[in-house]
Amino acid sequence: MTPVLLTDALLLRPFEHEDARAFAAVMNHPSVAYGVCAEPLPFTELHASARILMIRAAEMQGKDLAWAIESQEGDLIGMIALRSAPDGTSDMGFAIAPQWQGQGHASAALGAVLEWLKINRPGLRLQVEVFTDQPAGLSVLHRAGFIEAGERTRFSIARERSDNAMRFVHPVFGGRPMSA
């Protein structure tokens, strides 16, 4: 199960079915949807409900972890997730609602998850892919100590096309720089 994590300004907690409306509001904004590969636009409450059910099922199988990111005011402002990949790595993704961006919330949430992973999943091989036209996401990863490990083309359902994405790895979690 996904553990509860706290930062100075955020609560990271497991998703609940009741989060569907707020989760849809976060993911339905074009600036958020265009930053992820696997979600459609529009991202409706039905999509959110289905995604939450899939998240919970994967958590129960011990495969994936996903946190709803909640502000001090109790608003669901984003999400951060780990998904097991077929090659034995874990893919990480994160999203913050536009009105909450630029305030350090993605960095704080990512930092809390990385600290938890260091203690609870020390052998984890972690990677993140971010579209190269998403400077905020690229900056968050650089500040968190991730290193660039290559570029490739990824299809985005919301964009309805393929675009360049940078793959990042973290040296604490089995990552090697491109030159290694």
Short mmCIF file of C-alpha atoms in Angstrom, two decimals:
data_model
loop_
_atom_site.label_atom_id
_atom_site.label_comp_id
_atom_site.label_asym_id
_atom_site.label_seq_id
_atom_site.Cartn_x
_atom_site.Cartn_y
_atom_site.Cartn_z
CA MET A 1 0.00 0.00 0.00
CA THR A 2 1.02 3.56 -0.63
CA PRO A 3 2.24 5.16 2.61
CA VAL A 4 1.24 8.61 3.84
CA LEU A 5 4.07 11.14 3.54
CA LEU A 6 4.26 14.70 4.87
CA THR A 7 6.21 17.78 3.85
CA ASP A 8 6.05 21.24 5.41
CA ALA A 9 3.17 22.19 3.11
CA LEU A 10 1.82 18.95 1.60
CA LEU A 11 0.17 15.68 2.46
CA LEU A 12 0.94 12.80 0.10
CA ARG A 13 -1.60 10.03 0.57
CA PRO A 14 -3.18 7.10 -1.26
CA PHE A 15 -5.89 7.93 -3.75
CA GLU A 16 -9.49 7.37 -2.69
CA HIS A 17 -12.52 6.96 -4.95
CA GLU A 18 -13.80 10.29 -3.63
CA ASP A 19 -10.79 11.99 -5.30
CA ALA A 20 -12.16 11.35 -8.81
CA ARG A 21 -13.65 14.82 -9.37
CA ALA A 22 -10.58 16.68 -8.08
CA PHE A 23 -8.19 14.31 -9.88
CA ALA A 24 -10.09 14.90 -13.13
CA ALA A 25 -9.80 18.66 -12.62
CA VAL A 26 -6.02 18.39 -12.25
CA MET A 27 -5.49 16.10 -15.24
CA ASN A 28 -8.03 17.75 -17.54
CA HIS A 29 -6.02 20.94 -17.97
CA PRO A 30 -4.09 20.97 -21.29
CA SER A 31 -0.83 22.07 -19.67
CA VAL A 32 -1.00 18.98 -17.42
CA ALA A 33 -2.38 16.51 -19.97
CA TYR A 34 0.24 17.46 -22.57
CA GLY A 35 2.95 16.61 -20.04
CA VAL A 36 1.94 12.96 -19.68
CA CYS A 37 1.85 10.12 -22.19
CA ALA A 38 -0.97 7.83 -21.14
CA GLU A 39 -3.90 10.11 -20.32
CA PRO A 40 -6.49 11.52 -22.72
CA LEU A 41 -7.79 15.04 -23.05
CA PRO A 42 -10.48 15.57 -22.02
CA PHE A 43 -9.78 13.62 -18.84
CA THR A 44 -13.22 13.15 -17.33
CA GLU A 45 -14.38 12.10 -13.89
CA LEU A 46 -15.03 8.65 -15.39
CA HIS A 47 -11.40 8.48 -16.56
CA ALA A 48 -10.29 9.53 -13.08
CA SER A 49 -12.47 6.88 -11.40
CA ALA A 50 -11.09 4.19 -13.69
CA ARG A 51 -7.50 5.33 -13.13
CA ILE A 52 -8.00 5.33 -9.34
CA LEU A 53 -9.38 1.77 -9.51
CA MET A 54 -6.36 0.68 -11.58
CA ILE A 55 -3.99 2.42 -9.14
CA ARG A 56 -5.56 0.69 -6.16
CA ALA A 57 -5.50 -2.73 -7.88
CA ALA A 58 -1.81 -2.36 -8.76
CA GLU A 59 -1.03 -1.25 -5.19
CA MET A 60 -2.74 -4.35 -3.81
CA GLN A 61 -0.55 -6.51 -6.08
CA GLY A 62 2.52 -4.75 -4.72
CA LYS A 63 3.47 -3.43 -8.16
CA ASP A 64 2.83 0.31 -8.15
CA LEU A 65 2.55 3.24 -5.77
CA ALA A 66 0.61 6.46 -6.35
CA TRP A 67 0.13 9.46 -4.12
CA ALA A 68 -2.54 12.12 -4.25
CA ILE A 69 -0.82 15.41 -3.39
CA GLU A 70 -2.93 17.52 -1.06
CA SER A 71 -2.33 21.14 -0.04
CA GLN A 72 -2.53 22.44 3.54
CA GLU A 73 -6.02 23.64 2.64
CA GLY A 74 -7.07 20.08 1.82
CA ASP A 75 -7.19 20.56 -1.97
CA LEU A 76 -5.97 17.76 -4.24
CA ILE A 77 -3.34 19.61 -6.28
CA GLY A 78 -1.53 16.82 -8.08
CA MET A 79 -0.17 13.31 -8.10
CA ILE A 80 3.07 11.38 -8.14
CA ALA A 81 3.30 7.71 -9.09
CA LEU A 82 5.68 4.79 -9.56
CA ARG A 83 4.85 2.08 -12.06
CA SER A 84 6.76 -1.17 -12.44
CA ALA A 85 8.25 -1.50 -15.91
CA PRO A 86 8.84 -4.83 -17.72
CA ASP A 87 12.64 -4.32 -17.63
CA GLY A 88 12.69 -4.27 -13.82
CA THR A 89 12.92 -0.51 -13.44
CA SER A 90 10.24 1.71 -11.96
CA ASP A 91 8.89 4.58 -14.03
CA MET A 92 7.95 7.71 -12.11
CA GLY A 93 5.57 10.43 -13.16
CA PHE A 94 4.18 13.53 -11.50
CA ALA A 95 1.70 16.29 -12.24
CA ILE A 96 0.67 19.48 -10.45
CA ALA A 97 -2.46 21.52 -11.22
CA PRO A 98 -1.59 24.76 -13.05
CA GLN A 99 -2.75 27.11 -10.29
CA TRP A 100 -0.35 25.34 -7.87
CA GLN A 101 2.66 25.24 -10.18
CA GLY A 102 5.74 27.38 -9.60
CA GLN A 103 5.45 27.17 -5.81
CA GLY A 104 7.83 24.28 -5.16
CA HIS A 105 5.12 21.65 -4.67
CA ALA A 106 6.46 19.23 -7.31
CA SER A 107 9.96 19.47 -5.83
CA ALA A 108 8.66 18.98 -2.27
CA ALA A 109 6.52 15.97 -3.23
CA LEU A 110 9.32 14.41 -5.27
CA GLY A 111 11.77 14.95 -2.40
CA ALA A 112 9.45 13.25 0.08
CA VAL A 113 8.97 10.26 -2.21
CA LEU A 114 12.71 9.95 -2.90
CA GLU A 115 13.49 10.03 0.83
CA TRP A 116 10.90 7.30 1.46
CA LEU A 117 12.28 5.21 -1.41
CA LYS A 118 15.87 5.47 -0.09
CA ILE A 119 14.77 3.85 3.17
CA ASN A 120 12.07 1.46 1.97
CA ARG A 121 13.16 0.47 -1.56
CA PRO A 122 16.97 0.76 -1.55
CA GLY A 123 17.53 -1.51 -4.58
CA LEU A 124 15.01 0.28 -6.79
CA ARG A 125 16.08 1.30 -10.31
CA LEU A 126 14.18 4.50 -11.01
CA GLN A 127 13.65 6.42 -14.23
CA VAL A 128 11.52 9.36 -15.33
CA GLU A 129 10.70 10.62 -18.82
CA VAL A 130 9.67 14.21 -19.43
CA PHE A 131 8.80 15.81 -22.76
CA THR A 132 11.58 18.20 -23.74
CA ASP A 133 9.07 21.05 -24.12
CA GLN A 134 8.19 20.86 -20.40
CA PRO A 135 10.87 23.11 -18.81
CA ALA A 136 9.31 23.09 -15.33
CA GLY A 137 9.36 19.28 -15.14
CA LEU A 138 12.93 19.15 -16.47
CA SER A 139 13.99 21.69 -13.84
CA VAL A 140 12.32 19.77 -11.00
CA LEU A 141 14.23 16.63 -11.95
CA HIS A 142 17.59 18.41 -12.24
CA ARG A 143 17.10 20.01 -8.81
CA ALA A 144 16.27 16.59 -7.31
CA GLY A 145 19.58 15.15 -8.53
CA PHE A 146 18.33 13.24 -11.57
CA ILE A 147 20.71 13.01 -14.51
CA GLU A 148 19.93 12.88 -18.20
CA ALA A 149 20.22 9.39 -19.66
CA GLY A 150 19.06 9.83 -23.22
CA GLU A 151 16.33 11.15 -25.44
CA ARG A 152 13.65 9.31 -27.36
CA THR A 153 10.34 9.91 -29.05
CA ARG A 154 7.19 9.21 -26.99
CA PHE A 155 3.55 9.21 -28.06
CA SER A 156 1.12 11.28 -26.01
CA ILE A 157 -2.58 10.49 -26.15
CA ALA A 158 -3.51 14.07 -25.20
CA ARG A 159 -1.14 15.59 -27.77
CA GLU A 160 -2.26 13.04 -30.38
CA ARG A 161 1.31 12.83 -31.66
CA SER A 162 4.84 11.81 -30.77
CA ASP A 163 7.35 14.27 -29.31
CA ASN A 164 10.86 14.17 -27.90
CA ALA A 165 11.21 13.13 -24.28
CA MET A 166 14.30 13.16 -22.07
CA ARG A 167 14.90 10.08 -19.92
CA PHE A 168 16.30 10.74 -16.46
CA VAL A 169 17.80 8.39 -13.91
CA HIS A 170 18.85 9.02 -10.33
CA PRO A 171 22.33 7.97 -9.16
CA VAL A 172 20.99 6.80 -5.80
CA PHE A 173 18.54 4.49 -7.57
CA GLY A 174 20.81 2.63 -10.01
CA GLY A 175 21.05 5.41 -12.57
CA ARG A 176 24.11 5.96 -14.72
CA PRO A 177 24.88 9.08 -16.74
CA MET A 178 24.82 8.91 -20.54
CA SER A 179 28.63 8.68 -20.66
CA ALA A 180 28.85 5.69 -18.29
#
